[in-house]
Amino acid sequence: MGKHIIDITLSETKKQKPLSDQLEFGRVFTDHMFIADYTEGQGWSGHRIVPYAPIALDPAATVFHYGQSVFEGMKAYMGKDGKVLLFRPEENMRRMNQSCDRLCMPQFTEQSAIEALEELLVIDKEWIPTEEGTSLYIRPYMIATEPYLGVAPSKKYQFTIILSPVGSYYKEGIHPVKILVEDEYVRAVAGGTGMAKTAGNYASGLRAQEIADRKGYSQVLWLDGVERKYIEEVGSMNVFFKINGEVITPVLNGSILEGITRKSIIQLLKHWDIPVIERKISVEEIYEAHRAGTLEEAFGTGTAAVVSPIGELNWRDEQLVVNNGDIGSLSEKLYNELTGIQYGKIVDPFSWVVEVVEPAKA
Ligand code: PMP
């Protein structure tokens, strides 16, 4: 397949960039965005970088009615000497294509997506914040655009990449979070769309998140949709427990998202010869381990926070304080190692980091 030429229209005005210490998550967007359009039978066309602006869609576009929508979340980091770094971008684009497959949406090749992203990053490079812990959040997404009210896969799609500068997740330093174990609502079931990064999964999680917020918990821990017994994942993170020297994370079962941070943490632990196992784990087992004094640490993993120590769980009004509410030494070591690799501060033995270079002009 030939390489698509990306048509570039630069913005005539440049927006004011927020100060690094005032950055919030996902509220401010850069000057440009990448867009391409798909029509069944013709494939992708119209690859373009244009000024960031609202898009016009037909009110009957499938995405509004039946939710064919997938997205990704990744970051660009400003490394030493002005080098722009990406962390395992091919993994995100591979996962996006898996999500597309589940939602009957077309593939956008990993290579074309990364090329488009790199070109966009070169143009909006000045938007990558440079303060410690800050980064440029990248949101690639695909939506169904055919104006048609029949319940069927759309024949038209749009793939877009937008960028948003984000502040350090831990402004006051890394600190443990409180998590509410959700006993009533479920996020996904095996055979559903839990393994896909699709909009509907997040819409259906809002009610439980709202309840958790009200009770003073920062996120929800989802249990399996059949027995409400086995641990799945936390709102936007996968989850790990260290029990008796062994690190345990729920096995990929079709209803949880295959996190790229999760995968990297497993690889790091193996590299360090720390026992790590992917298996079913019940919430009861966590409480039992705590009673027996063998629950050492718990932490969530995801692109936003990287590693988020869990200081407290609440399941059916029974509170469990992990590691006296302190950061566990393994959580801290994993956080330092992974962020060190992402920002190019320490050696990357896995070749995870990709440096963005200006595309050669023909
Ligand atoms: N689970 C869910 C539901 C998520 O939204 C995310 C964030 N993408 C994760 C886990 C963590 O995935 P990653 O490490 O790839 O960010």
Coordinates of C-alpha atoms and ligand atoms in Angstrom, one line a residue:
M1 CA 0.0 0.0 0.0
G2 CA 1.4 3.4 -1.0
K3 CA 2.2 6.1 1.5
H4 CA -0.4 8.8 1.8
I5 CA 0.7 12.3 1.3
I6 CA -0.5 14.5 4.2
D7 CA -1.8 17.8 3.0
I8 CA -0.8 20.6 5.5
T9 CA -2.7 23.8 6.2
L10 CA -1.1 25.8 9.0
S11 CA -3.1 27.9 11.3
E12 CA -2.8 31.7 10.7
T13 CA -3.0 32.5 14.4
K14 CA -1.4 30.7 17.3
K15 CA -3.3 30.2 20.5
Q16 CA -2.0 31.3 23.8
K17 CA -0.3 28.4 25.6
P18 CA -1.2 27.8 29.2
L19 CA 1.4 28.1 31.9
S20 CA 2.8 24.7 33.0
D21 CA 1.5 25.0 36.6
Q22 CA -2.0 25.8 35.4
L23 CA -2.4 22.7 33.1
E24 CA -5.4 20.6 33.7
F25 CA -6.1 17.2 32.0
G26 CA -7.7 17.5 28.6
R27 CA -9.1 21.0 28.5
V28 CA -6.7 22.8 26.2
F29 CA -5.8 21.7 22.7
T30 CA -2.9 22.6 20.4
D31 CA -3.1 24.6 17.1
H32 CA -3.5 21.7 14.7
M33 CA -5.1 18.3 14.2
F34 CA -4.8 15.4 11.8
I35 CA -7.8 14.1 10.0
A36 CA -8.5 11.3 7.4
D37 CA -11.7 10.0 5.9
Y38 CA -12.8 6.5 5.0
T39 CA -15.4 5.4 2.5
E40 CA -16.3 1.7 2.1
G41 CA -14.9 0.4 -1.2
Q42 CA -12.4 3.3 -1.5
G43 CA -10.4 3.1 1.7
W44 CA -8.8 6.1 3.5
S45 CA -8.2 9.4 1.8
G46 CA -7.9 13.1 2.4
H47 CA -5.0 12.8 4.9
R48 CA -4.6 16.3 6.2
I49 CA -3.2 18.4 9.0
V50 CA -5.5 21.5 9.6
P51 CA -6.0 24.2 12.2
Y52 CA -7.7 22.8 15.3
A53 CA -11.4 23.6 14.9
P54 CA -14.9 22.2 15.4
I55 CA -16.0 19.6 12.8
A56 CA -19.3 19.5 11.0
L57 CA -21.2 16.1 11.0
D58 CA -24.6 15.2 9.7
P59 CA -27.1 14.8 12.7
A60 CA -27.8 11.3 11.4
A61 CA -24.2 10.3 11.6
T62 CA -24.0 6.7 13.0
V63 CA -21.7 7.7 15.9
F64 CA -24.4 9.8 17.6
H65 CA -27.0 7.0 17.5
Y66 CA -25.3 3.6 17.8
G67 CA -21.9 4.5 19.2
Q68 CA -19.3 3.3 16.8
S69 CA -16.5 5.2 18.3
V70 CA -13.0 4.1 19.5
F71 CA -10.1 6.0 20.9
E72 CA -6.6 5.8 22.3
G73 CA -4.6 7.7 24.9
M74 CA -0.9 8.1 24.8
K75 CA 1.7 10.8 25.5
A76 CA 4.6 12.7 23.9
Y77 CA 7.4 13.6 26.3
M78 CA 10.0 16.3 26.0
G79 CA 13.3 14.6 26.5
K80 CA 16.8 15.9 26.9
D81 CA 18.1 18.3 24.2
G82 CA 14.6 19.0 22.9
K83 CA 14.1 15.4 21.7
V84 CA 10.4 14.5 21.4
L85 CA 9.8 11.0 22.7
L86 CA 6.9 8.6 22.3
F87 CA 6.4 5.5 24.5
R88 CA 5.5 2.3 22.6
P89 CA 3.2 4.1 20.0
E90 CA 2.8 1.0 17.9
E91 CA 1.1 -0.7 20.9
N92 CA -1.5 2.0 21.0
M93 CA -2.2 1.9 17.3
R94 CA -2.3 -1.9 17.4
R95 CA -4.9 -1.7 20.3
M96 CA -6.9 0.9 18.3
N97 CA -7.1 -1.5 15.4
Q98 CA -8.2 -4.3 17.8
S99 CA -11.0 -2.0 19.1
C100 CA -11.9 -1.1 15.5
D101 CA -12.2 -4.8 14.7
R102 CA -14.6 -5.4 17.7
L103 CA -16.8 -2.4 16.6
C104 CA -16.9 -3.4 12.9
M105 CA -14.8 -0.3 12.0
P106 CA -12.0 -0.2 9.4
Q107 CA -8.3 -0.5 10.2
F108 CA -6.0 2.5 10.0
T109 CA -2.5 0.9 9.6
E110 CA -0.2 1.4 12.6
Q111 CA 2.5 2.8 10.4
S112 CA 0.2 5.4 8.8
A113 CA -1.1 6.4 12.1
I114 CA 2.4 6.9 13.6
E115 CA 3.6 8.8 10.6
A116 CA 0.6 11.1 10.8
L117 CA 1.2 11.6 14.6
E118 CA 4.9 12.3 14.1
E119 CA 4.1 14.9 11.4
L120 CA 1.5 16.6 13.7
L121 CA 4.0 16.5 16.6
V122 CA 6.7 18.2 14.6
I123 CA 4.2 21.0 13.7
D124 CA 2.9 21.5 17.3
K125 CA 6.2 20.7 19.0
E126 CA 6.2 24.0 20.9
W127 CA 3.1 22.8 22.8
I128 CA 4.9 20.0 24.5
P129 CA 5.4 21.3 28.1
T130 CA 8.9 21.0 29.5
E131 CA 8.4 21.1 33.3
E132 CA 9.0 17.9 35.3
G133 CA 6.2 15.4 34.9
T134 CA 4.3 17.3 32.2
S135 CA 3.6 15.9 28.8
L136 CA 1.5 16.3 25.6
Y137 CA -1.5 13.9 25.8
I138 CA -2.4 12.4 22.4
R139 CA -5.9 11.4 21.6
P140 CA -6.3 9.5 18.4
Y141 CA -10.0 8.5 17.7
M142 CA -12.2 7.1 15.0
I143 CA -15.9 7.7 14.6
A144 CA -18.7 6.5 12.2
T145 CA -19.9 9.4 10.0
E146 CA -22.4 7.9 7.6
P147 CA -25.8 9.6 7.8
Y148 CA -28.0 6.6 8.2
L149 CA -30.4 5.5 11.0
G150 CA -30.3 1.8 10.2
V151 CA -28.5 -0.3 12.8
A152 CA -25.6 -1.5 10.7
P153 CA -21.9 -0.7 10.5
S154 CA -21.3 2.7 9.0
K155 CA -19.9 2.9 5.5
K156 CA -18.0 6.1 6.3
Y157 CA -15.6 7.0 9.1
Q158 CA -13.3 9.8 10.2
F159 CA -9.9 9.2 12.0
T160 CA -8.6 12.2 13.9
I161 CA -5.7 12.9 16.2
I162 CA -5.8 15.8 18.7
L163 CA -3.2 16.9 21.2
S164 CA -3.6 18.4 24.7
P165 CA -0.8 19.6 27.0
V166 CA -1.2 18.0 30.4
G167 CA 0.3 18.8 33.8
S168 CA 2.1 16.5 36.2
Y169 CA -0.4 13.9 37.5
Y170 CA 1.2 14.2 40.9
K171 CA 1.6 17.9 41.5
E172 CA 2.2 17.3 45.3
G173 CA 4.3 14.2 44.7
I174 CA 3.2 10.6 44.2
H175 CA 0.5 9.7 46.8
P176 CA -1.8 6.7 47.4
V177 CA -5.4 6.8 46.2
K178 CA -8.7 5.6 47.8
I179 CA -10.7 3.1 45.7
L180 CA -14.3 2.0 46.0
V181 CA -15.0 -1.6 45.1
E182 CA -18.2 -1.5 43.0
D183 CA -20.7 -4.1 44.0
E184 CA -23.8 -3.2 42.0
Y185 CA -22.9 -1.8 38.6
V186 CA -20.6 -3.6 36.2
R187 CA -18.4 -2.3 33.4
A188 CA -18.2 -5.2 31.0
V189 CA -18.8 -8.9 30.6
A190 CA -16.8 -11.5 28.6
G191 CA -18.1 -11.4 25.1
G192 CA -18.9 -7.7 25.4
T193 CA -16.7 -4.8 24.5
G194 CA -14.6 -4.5 27.7
M195 CA -11.4 -5.3 25.8
A196 CA -12.0 -2.4 23.4
K197 CA -11.4 1.2 24.0
T198 CA -14.8 2.3 22.9
A199 CA -16.8 5.3 24.1
G200 CA -19.8 3.3 25.4
N201 CA -17.6 1.5 28.1
Y202 CA -16.9 4.9 29.6
A203 CA -20.4 6.2 29.4
S204 CA -21.7 3.1 31.2
G205 CA -19.1 3.6 34.0
L206 CA -20.1 7.2 34.8
R207 CA -22.8 6.4 37.3
A208 CA -20.6 4.3 39.5
Q209 CA -17.8 6.9 39.3
E210 CA -20.2 9.6 40.3
I211 CA -21.2 7.6 43.4
A212 CA -17.5 6.9 44.3
D213 CA -16.7 10.7 43.9
R214 CA -19.5 11.5 46.3
K215 CA -18.2 9.1 48.9
G216 CA -14.7 10.6 48.7
Y217 CA -13.1 7.8 46.6
S218 CA -11.1 8.7 43.5
Q219 CA -11.9 5.7 41.4
V220 CA -14.0 2.6 41.1
L221 CA -12.6 -1.0 41.2
W222 CA -14.8 -3.1 38.9
L223 CA -15.6 -6.7 39.6
D224 CA -16.6 -9.4 37.1
G225 CA -20.0 -9.0 35.6
V226 CA -21.2 -12.5 36.4
E227 CA -20.4 -13.3 40.0
R228 CA -19.3 -9.8 41.2
K229 CA -16.4 -11.7 42.8
Y230 CA -13.2 -11.4 40.7
I231 CA -11.2 -8.2 40.2
E232 CA -11.2 -6.7 36.8
E233 CA -9.7 -3.2 36.7
V234 CA -9.9 0.3 38.1
G235 CA -11.7 3.2 36.2
S236 CA -8.9 3.9 33.8
M237 CA -6.2 1.7 35.1
N238 CA -5.2 -1.9 35.4
V239 CA -4.5 -3.2 38.8
F240 CA -1.8 -5.1 40.6
F241 CA -1.4 -6.6 44.1
K242 CA 1.7 -7.7 45.8
I243 CA 1.0 -10.6 48.1
N244 CA 3.7 -12.5 50.0
G245 CA 6.4 -11.4 47.6
E246 CA 4.5 -12.2 44.4
V247 CA 2.9 -9.7 42.1
I248 CA -0.6 -10.6 40.8
T249 CA -2.7 -8.9 38.2
P250 CA -6.0 -10.1 36.7
V251 CA -5.5 -12.2 33.6
L252 CA -6.8 -10.7 30.3
N253 CA -10.2 -12.3 30.0
G254 CA -11.8 -10.3 27.2
S255 CA -13.6 -7.9 29.5
I256 CA -10.7 -5.8 30.7
L257 CA -8.5 -3.4 28.7
E258 CA -5.0 -4.7 27.8
G259 CA -3.1 -1.7 29.2
I260 CA 0.2 -0.8 27.7
T261 CA 1.5 0.3 31.1
R262 CA 0.3 -3.1 32.5
K263 CA 2.2 -4.9 29.8
S264 CA 5.3 -2.8 30.4
I265 CA 5.1 -3.4 34.2
I266 CA 4.9 -7.1 33.7
Q267 CA 8.0 -7.0 31.4
L268 CA 9.9 -4.9 33.9
L269 CA 9.1 -7.2 36.8
K270 CA 10.2 -10.2 34.8
H271 CA 13.4 -8.3 33.9
W272 CA 14.0 -7.8 37.6
D273 CA 13.3 -11.4 38.5
I274 CA 10.4 -10.4 40.7
P275 CA 7.6 -13.1 40.6
V276 CA 4.6 -11.9 38.6
I277 CA 1.5 -13.8 37.6
E278 CA -1.6 -13.0 35.6
R279 CA -4.5 -14.9 37.0
K280 CA -8.1 -14.6 38.3
I281 CA -8.1 -13.0 41.7
S282 CA -11.1 -12.5 43.9
V283 CA -11.7 -9.4 46.1
E284 CA -12.2 -11.9 49.0
E285 CA -8.6 -13.1 48.4
I286 CA -7.3 -9.6 48.8
Y287 CA -9.2 -9.1 52.1
E288 CA -8.0 -12.5 53.3
A289 CA -4.3 -11.7 52.5
H290 CA -4.7 -8.4 54.3
R291 CA -6.1 -10.2 57.4
A292 CA -3.2 -12.7 57.2
G293 CA -0.7 -9.8 56.9
T294 CA 0.6 -10.8 53.5
L295 CA -0.9 -8.0 51.3
E296 CA 2.1 -5.8 50.8
E297 CA 1.1 -3.4 48.1
A298 CA -1.6 -2.5 45.6
F299 CA -1.3 -0.2 42.7
G300 CA -3.1 0.9 39.5
T301 CA -1.3 1.4 36.1
G302 CA -2.2 3.6 33.2
T303 CA -0.9 6.2 30.8
A304 CA -2.2 9.1 32.9
A305 CA -0.7 8.3 36.3
V306 CA 1.8 5.6 35.2
V307 CA 1.7 3.9 38.6
S308 CA -0.8 4.9 41.2
P309 CA -0.4 3.4 44.7
I310 CA -3.6 2.3 46.3
G311 CA -3.8 3.3 49.9
E312 CA -7.3 2.2 50.7
L313 CA -10.0 -0.1 49.4
N314 CA -13.6 -0.1 50.4
W315 CA -15.8 -3.2 49.7
R316 CA -19.3 -3.4 51.1
D317 CA -18.4 -0.8 53.6
E318 CA -15.4 -2.7 54.9
Q319 CA -12.3 -0.6 54.7
L320 CA -8.9 -2.1 54.0
V321 CA -5.8 0.1 54.4
V322 CA -2.9 -1.1 52.3
N323 CA 0.6 -0.7 53.6
N324 CA -0.5 1.8 56.3
G325 CA -1.7 4.1 53.5
D326 CA 2.0 4.7 52.4
I327 CA 3.6 4.2 49.0
G328 CA 5.0 0.7 48.6
S329 CA 8.7 0.5 47.7
L330 CA 7.9 -1.6 44.6
S331 CA 5.2 0.9 43.4
E332 CA 7.7 3.7 43.8
K333 CA 10.5 1.8 42.1
L334 CA 8.2 0.9 39.1
Y335 CA 7.1 4.5 38.8
N336 CA 10.6 5.9 38.8
E337 CA 11.9 3.3 36.3
L338 CA 9.0 3.8 33.9
T339 CA 8.9 7.6 34.0
G340 CA 12.7 7.6 33.7
I341 CA 12.5 5.5 30.5
Q342 CA 9.6 7.6 29.1
Y343 CA 11.5 10.9 29.6
G344 CA 14.7 9.4 28.2
K345 CA 16.5 10.0 31.5
I346 CA 17.6 6.4 32.0
V347 CA 18.6 3.6 29.7
D348 CA 15.7 1.9 27.9
P349 CA 16.7 -1.8 27.7
F350 CA 13.5 -2.7 25.9
S351 CA 13.6 -0.2 23.0
W352 CA 10.2 1.1 24.0
V353 CA 11.0 4.8 23.4
V354 CA 10.7 6.2 19.9
E355 CA 12.3 9.5 19.1
V356 CA 10.1 11.7 16.8
V357 CA 12.2 13.0 13.9
E358 CA 11.2 15.6 11.3
P359 CA 9.9 13.7 8.3
A360 CA 12.2 13.9 5.3
K361 CA 10.7 16.0 2.6
A362 CA 10.9 14.5 -0.9
Ligands
PMP1 N1 -8.2 0.3 31.7 C1 -9.0 1.2 31.2 C2 -10.4 1.0 31.2 C3 -8.4 2.4 30.6 O1 -9.2 3.3 30.1 C4 -7.0 2.5 30.6 C5 -6.4 3.8 30.1 N2 -6.1 3.6 28.7 C6 -6.2 1.5 31.2 C7 -6.8 0.4 31.7 C8 -4.7 1.6 31.2 O2 -4.2 1.4 29.9 P1 -2.9 2.1 29.4 O3 -1.8 1.5 30.3 O4 -2.7 1.6 28.0 O5 -3.0 3.5 29.5

